[in-house]
């Protein structure tokens, strides 16, 4: 049977039988795959090194007659070892992987793979604040799912103004002018970066952006839970 080569990130691993595992793999070109890794739990398995969590790998597999293919070979591209040296980052990494897995169908667009790869890169860097990484990831996940907020005009259709304060209307997914509103122009500018095309690392470098996390993180998380249901 024809062997297929792709690049993948492991989303989940389920033990099967005495030595096998069923993998859910996110790829940039083949969507999400379910692959049987036979004998991978044995000590001398040649497959094990390429299917670690928090890694990117070259994977060769054979499509199955059903929904599960067979993994033939693996070759590690990069292991983000800095993540596993910090238990809090490991837990955050697990959570974000699960969110992405639940939020995507079998054929997610390549941008989901790029998002997870960029997120691993930030988590691997101890200088990057975990709260910021979570917020960046969740904002981009919302955007990819088609639920980005309106960051141009308010709920009445007026252009967002620099001197105005706002509250957020979740039904309209837009800001509403309020004299003593919770959100200012600085918060809206930061959100534009979070939902932009800039790389996660570029946004993380913006001076002062971490000072806005206490206000913005609950907003983005509520959006995610309301509209993406992760």
Short mmCIF file of C-alpha atoms in Angstrom, two decimals:
data_model
loop_
_atom_site.label_atom_id
_atom_site.label_comp_id
_atom_site.label_asym_id
_atom_site.label_seq_id
_atom_site.Cartn_x
_atom_site.Cartn_y
_atom_site.Cartn_z
CA UNK A 1 0.00 0.00 0.00
CA UNK A 2 1.09 3.59 -0.63
CA UNK A 3 3.04 5.25 2.16
CA UNK A 4 2.31 8.92 2.90
CA UNK A 5 4.80 11.37 4.43
CA UNK A 6 3.61 14.33 6.48
CA UNK A 7 4.60 16.52 9.40
CA UNK A 8 2.65 16.22 12.62
CA UNK A 9 2.06 17.26 16.20
CA UNK A 10 0.56 14.73 18.60
CA UNK A 11 -2.75 15.88 20.10
CA UNK A 12 -3.58 12.75 22.06
CA UNK A 13 -2.31 9.22 22.73
CA UNK A 14 -4.51 6.31 23.84
CA UNK A 15 -3.05 2.98 24.94
CA UNK A 16 -4.42 0.04 22.96
CA UNK A 17 -3.80 -3.63 23.67
CA UNK A 18 -0.55 -4.64 25.29
CA UNK A 19 1.92 -2.43 23.44
CA UNK A 20 0.11 -0.26 20.88
CA UNK A 21 -1.19 3.30 20.94
CA UNK A 22 -3.81 5.14 18.91
CA UNK A 23 -2.62 8.65 18.11
CA UNK A 24 -4.52 11.75 17.09
CA UNK A 25 -2.14 13.86 15.01
CA UNK A 26 -2.51 17.41 13.72
CA UNK A 27 -0.84 18.01 10.34
CA UNK A 28 -0.53 21.09 8.10
CA UNK A 29 -1.58 19.22 4.96
CA UNK A 30 -3.66 16.18 5.96
CA UNK A 31 -5.90 17.60 8.67
CA UNK A 32 -6.26 15.49 11.79
CA UNK A 33 -5.19 11.86 11.51
CA UNK A 34 -5.87 8.86 13.71
CA UNK A 35 -2.96 6.45 13.49
CA UNK A 36 -2.18 3.12 15.09
CA UNK A 37 1.39 3.00 16.43
CA UNK A 38 2.01 -0.72 16.79
CA UNK A 39 4.41 -1.86 19.49
CA UNK A 40 5.29 1.71 20.42
CA UNK A 41 5.11 1.05 24.16
CA UNK A 42 7.86 -1.55 23.95
CA UNK A 43 11.28 -0.42 25.17
CA UNK A 44 13.03 -0.85 21.82
CA UNK A 45 10.30 0.64 19.61
CA UNK A 46 11.69 2.69 16.73
CA UNK A 47 8.50 4.74 16.59
CA UNK A 48 8.56 6.09 20.15
CA UNK A 49 11.12 8.87 19.66
CA UNK A 50 9.05 10.65 17.06
CA UNK A 51 5.69 10.73 18.80
CA UNK A 52 6.49 12.58 22.00
CA UNK A 53 4.13 15.31 23.16
CA UNK A 54 5.30 18.90 22.65
CA UNK A 55 7.21 17.92 19.51
CA UNK A 56 7.03 18.22 15.74
CA UNK A 57 7.94 15.15 13.69
CA UNK A 58 8.06 13.71 10.20
CA UNK A 59 5.56 10.84 10.06
CA UNK A 60 5.15 8.12 7.46
CA UNK A 61 1.87 6.23 7.52
CA UNK A 62 -0.45 4.02 5.49
CA UNK A 63 -4.11 4.90 5.19
CA UNK A 64 -6.47 2.32 6.65
CA UNK A 65 -9.72 1.05 5.23
CA UNK A 66 -11.51 2.67 8.16
CA UNK A 67 -10.72 5.86 10.00
CA UNK A 68 -7.47 4.63 11.57
CA UNK A 69 -4.26 4.42 9.55
CA UNK A 70 -1.01 2.69 10.48
CA UNK A 71 2.11 4.59 11.48
CA UNK A 72 5.14 3.21 9.65
CA UNK A 73 8.05 5.44 10.74
CA UNK A 74 8.80 8.65 12.62
CA UNK A 75 11.63 11.17 12.72
CA UNK A 76 11.77 13.92 15.30
CA UNK A 77 12.08 17.46 13.91
CA UNK A 78 12.03 19.42 17.17
CA UNK A 79 11.25 18.61 20.77
CA UNK A 80 10.30 21.60 22.93
CA UNK A 81 12.16 20.36 25.97
CA UNK A 82 11.86 23.62 27.88
CA UNK A 83 8.14 22.96 28.34
CA UNK A 84 8.57 19.70 30.22
CA UNK A 85 11.04 21.25 32.67
CA UNK A 86 8.23 23.34 34.19
CA UNK A 87 5.16 21.54 35.51
CA UNK A 88 2.96 24.63 35.15
CA UNK A 89 3.91 24.95 31.47
CA UNK A 90 3.29 21.25 30.94
CA UNK A 91 -0.21 21.60 32.40
CA UNK A 92 -0.90 24.69 30.28
CA UNK A 93 0.42 22.93 27.19
CA UNK A 94 -1.88 19.94 27.81
CA UNK A 95 -4.84 22.25 28.24
CA UNK A 96 -4.20 24.21 25.04
CA UNK A 97 -3.70 21.01 23.04
CA UNK A 98 -7.03 19.70 24.34
CA UNK A 99 -8.75 22.98 23.48
CA UNK A 100 -7.49 22.87 19.92
CA UNK A 101 -8.40 19.21 19.54
CA UNK A 102 -11.98 19.85 20.71
CA UNK A 103 -12.32 23.00 18.59
CA UNK A 104 -11.31 21.40 15.28
CA UNK A 105 -12.98 18.97 12.90
CA UNK A 106 -11.14 16.30 10.91
CA UNK A 107 -9.94 18.75 8.24
CA UNK A 108 -8.78 21.91 10.03
CA UNK A 109 -6.99 24.52 7.95
CA UNK A 110 -3.16 24.65 8.11
CA UNK A 111 -3.30 27.76 10.32
CA UNK A 112 -4.24 25.59 13.29
CA UNK A 113 -1.00 23.68 12.93
CA UNK A 114 0.94 26.95 12.70
CA UNK A 115 -0.81 28.25 15.82
CA UNK A 116 0.13 25.20 17.87
CA UNK A 117 3.71 25.24 16.60
CA UNK A 118 4.11 28.93 17.49
CA UNK A 119 2.55 28.32 20.90
CA UNK A 120 5.04 25.55 21.65
CA UNK A 121 7.84 27.94 20.71
CA UNK A 122 6.66 30.48 23.28
CA UNK A 123 6.01 27.89 25.98
CA UNK A 124 9.54 26.58 25.41
CA UNK A 125 10.95 30.02 26.27
CA UNK A 126 10.99 30.59 30.08
CA UNK A 127 11.16 34.35 29.53
CA UNK A 128 7.62 34.36 28.08
CA UNK A 129 4.80 34.80 30.58
CA UNK A 130 2.42 31.85 30.62
CA UNK A 131 -0.69 34.05 31.01
CA UNK A 132 0.22 35.95 27.86
CA UNK A 133 0.79 32.72 25.93
CA UNK A 134 -2.63 31.44 26.94
CA UNK A 135 -4.32 34.68 25.92
CA UNK A 136 -2.57 34.79 22.56
CA UNK A 137 -3.50 31.18 21.84
CA UNK A 138 -7.14 31.62 22.83
CA UNK A 139 -7.54 34.80 20.79
CA UNK A 140 -6.13 33.14 17.67
CA UNK A 141 -8.29 30.07 18.24
CA UNK A 142 -11.34 32.31 18.35
CA UNK A 143 -10.28 34.04 15.16
CA UNK A 144 -9.68 30.77 13.31
CA UNK A 145 -13.12 29.57 14.40
CA UNK A 146 -14.67 32.71 12.92
CA UNK A 147 -15.55 34.43 16.18
CA UNK A 148 -13.24 37.45 16.36
CA UNK A 149 -14.83 40.51 17.99
CA UNK A 150 -15.53 43.74 16.13
CA UNK A 151 -12.51 45.93 16.89
CA UNK A 152 -13.34 48.69 14.41
CA UNK A 153 -16.77 50.06 15.36
CA UNK A 154 -18.84 49.96 18.53
CA UNK A 155 -22.23 48.31 19.00
CA UNK A 156 -23.96 51.40 17.56
CA UNK A 157 -21.83 51.40 14.41
CA UNK A 158 -19.64 54.32 15.43
CA UNK A 159 -15.88 54.17 15.01
CA UNK A 160 -14.06 53.24 18.24
CA UNK A 161 -12.62 56.45 19.72
CA UNK A 162 -9.34 56.97 21.57
CA UNK A 163 -10.83 59.02 24.41
CA UNK A 164 -13.86 56.81 25.04
CA UNK A 165 -14.27 54.00 27.58
CA UNK A 166 -16.35 50.89 26.85
CA UNK A 167 -17.97 47.76 28.15
CA UNK A 168 -18.30 44.65 25.99
CA UNK A 169 -21.54 43.33 24.51
CA UNK A 170 -21.18 39.58 23.98
CA UNK A 171 -24.37 39.33 21.91
CA UNK A 172 -23.05 41.90 19.44
CA UNK A 173 -19.39 40.84 19.90
CA UNK A 174 -18.60 44.55 20.03
CA UNK A 175 -17.80 47.28 22.54
CA UNK A 176 -20.48 49.60 23.90
CA UNK A 177 -19.64 53.18 24.99
CA UNK A 178 -19.91 53.74 28.74
CA UNK A 179 -18.70 56.76 30.77
CA UNK A 180 -17.03 54.51 33.35
CA UNK A 181 -16.43 51.52 31.09
CA UNK A 182 -13.92 48.80 31.88
CA UNK A 183 -12.07 48.92 28.56
CA UNK A 184 -9.97 51.78 27.15
CA UNK A 185 -8.23 52.45 23.86
CA UNK A 186 -5.12 50.65 25.17
CA UNK A 187 -7.12 47.47 25.75
CA UNK A 188 -8.62 47.65 22.26
CA UNK A 189 -5.19 48.24 20.67
CA UNK A 190 -3.88 45.15 22.46
CA UNK A 191 -6.83 43.08 21.30
CA UNK A 192 -6.15 44.13 17.71
CA UNK A 193 -2.67 42.67 18.08
CA UNK A 194 -3.97 39.48 19.69
CA UNK A 195 -6.38 38.90 16.81
CA UNK A 196 -3.98 40.08 14.08
CA UNK A 197 -1.80 38.28 11.52
CA UNK A 198 1.38 39.09 13.45
CA UNK A 199 3.27 36.08 14.80
CA UNK A 200 2.70 35.24 18.44
CA UNK A 201 6.32 36.05 19.24
CA UNK A 202 6.03 39.50 17.62
CA UNK A 203 3.00 40.32 19.75
CA UNK A 204 4.66 38.98 22.90
CA UNK A 205 7.50 41.50 22.39
CA UNK A 206 5.21 44.56 22.50
CA UNK A 207 6.18 46.68 25.47
CA UNK A 208 3.58 46.95 28.23
CA UNK A 209 1.22 44.35 26.80
CA UNK A 210 1.44 42.11 29.87
CA UNK A 211 0.11 45.00 32.00
CA UNK A 212 -3.29 44.57 30.32
CA UNK A 213 -3.71 40.84 30.93
CA UNK A 214 -5.80 41.06 34.10
CA UNK A 215 -8.56 42.86 32.21
CA UNK A 216 -8.29 41.17 28.81
CA UNK A 217 -7.76 37.52 29.77
CA UNK A 218 -11.26 37.02 31.30
CA UNK A 219 -12.85 38.74 28.29
CA UNK A 220 -11.16 36.49 25.74
CA UNK A 221 -11.76 33.36 27.81
CA UNK A 222 -15.47 34.12 28.09
CA UNK A 223 -15.66 34.60 24.32
CA UNK A 224 -13.92 31.27 23.78
CA UNK A 225 -16.19 29.38 26.16
CA UNK A 226 -19.30 31.00 24.71
CA UNK A 227 -18.61 30.58 21.01
CA UNK A 228 -16.08 27.78 20.53
CA UNK A 229 -17.28 25.63 23.44
CA UNK A 230 -13.93 24.25 24.48
#
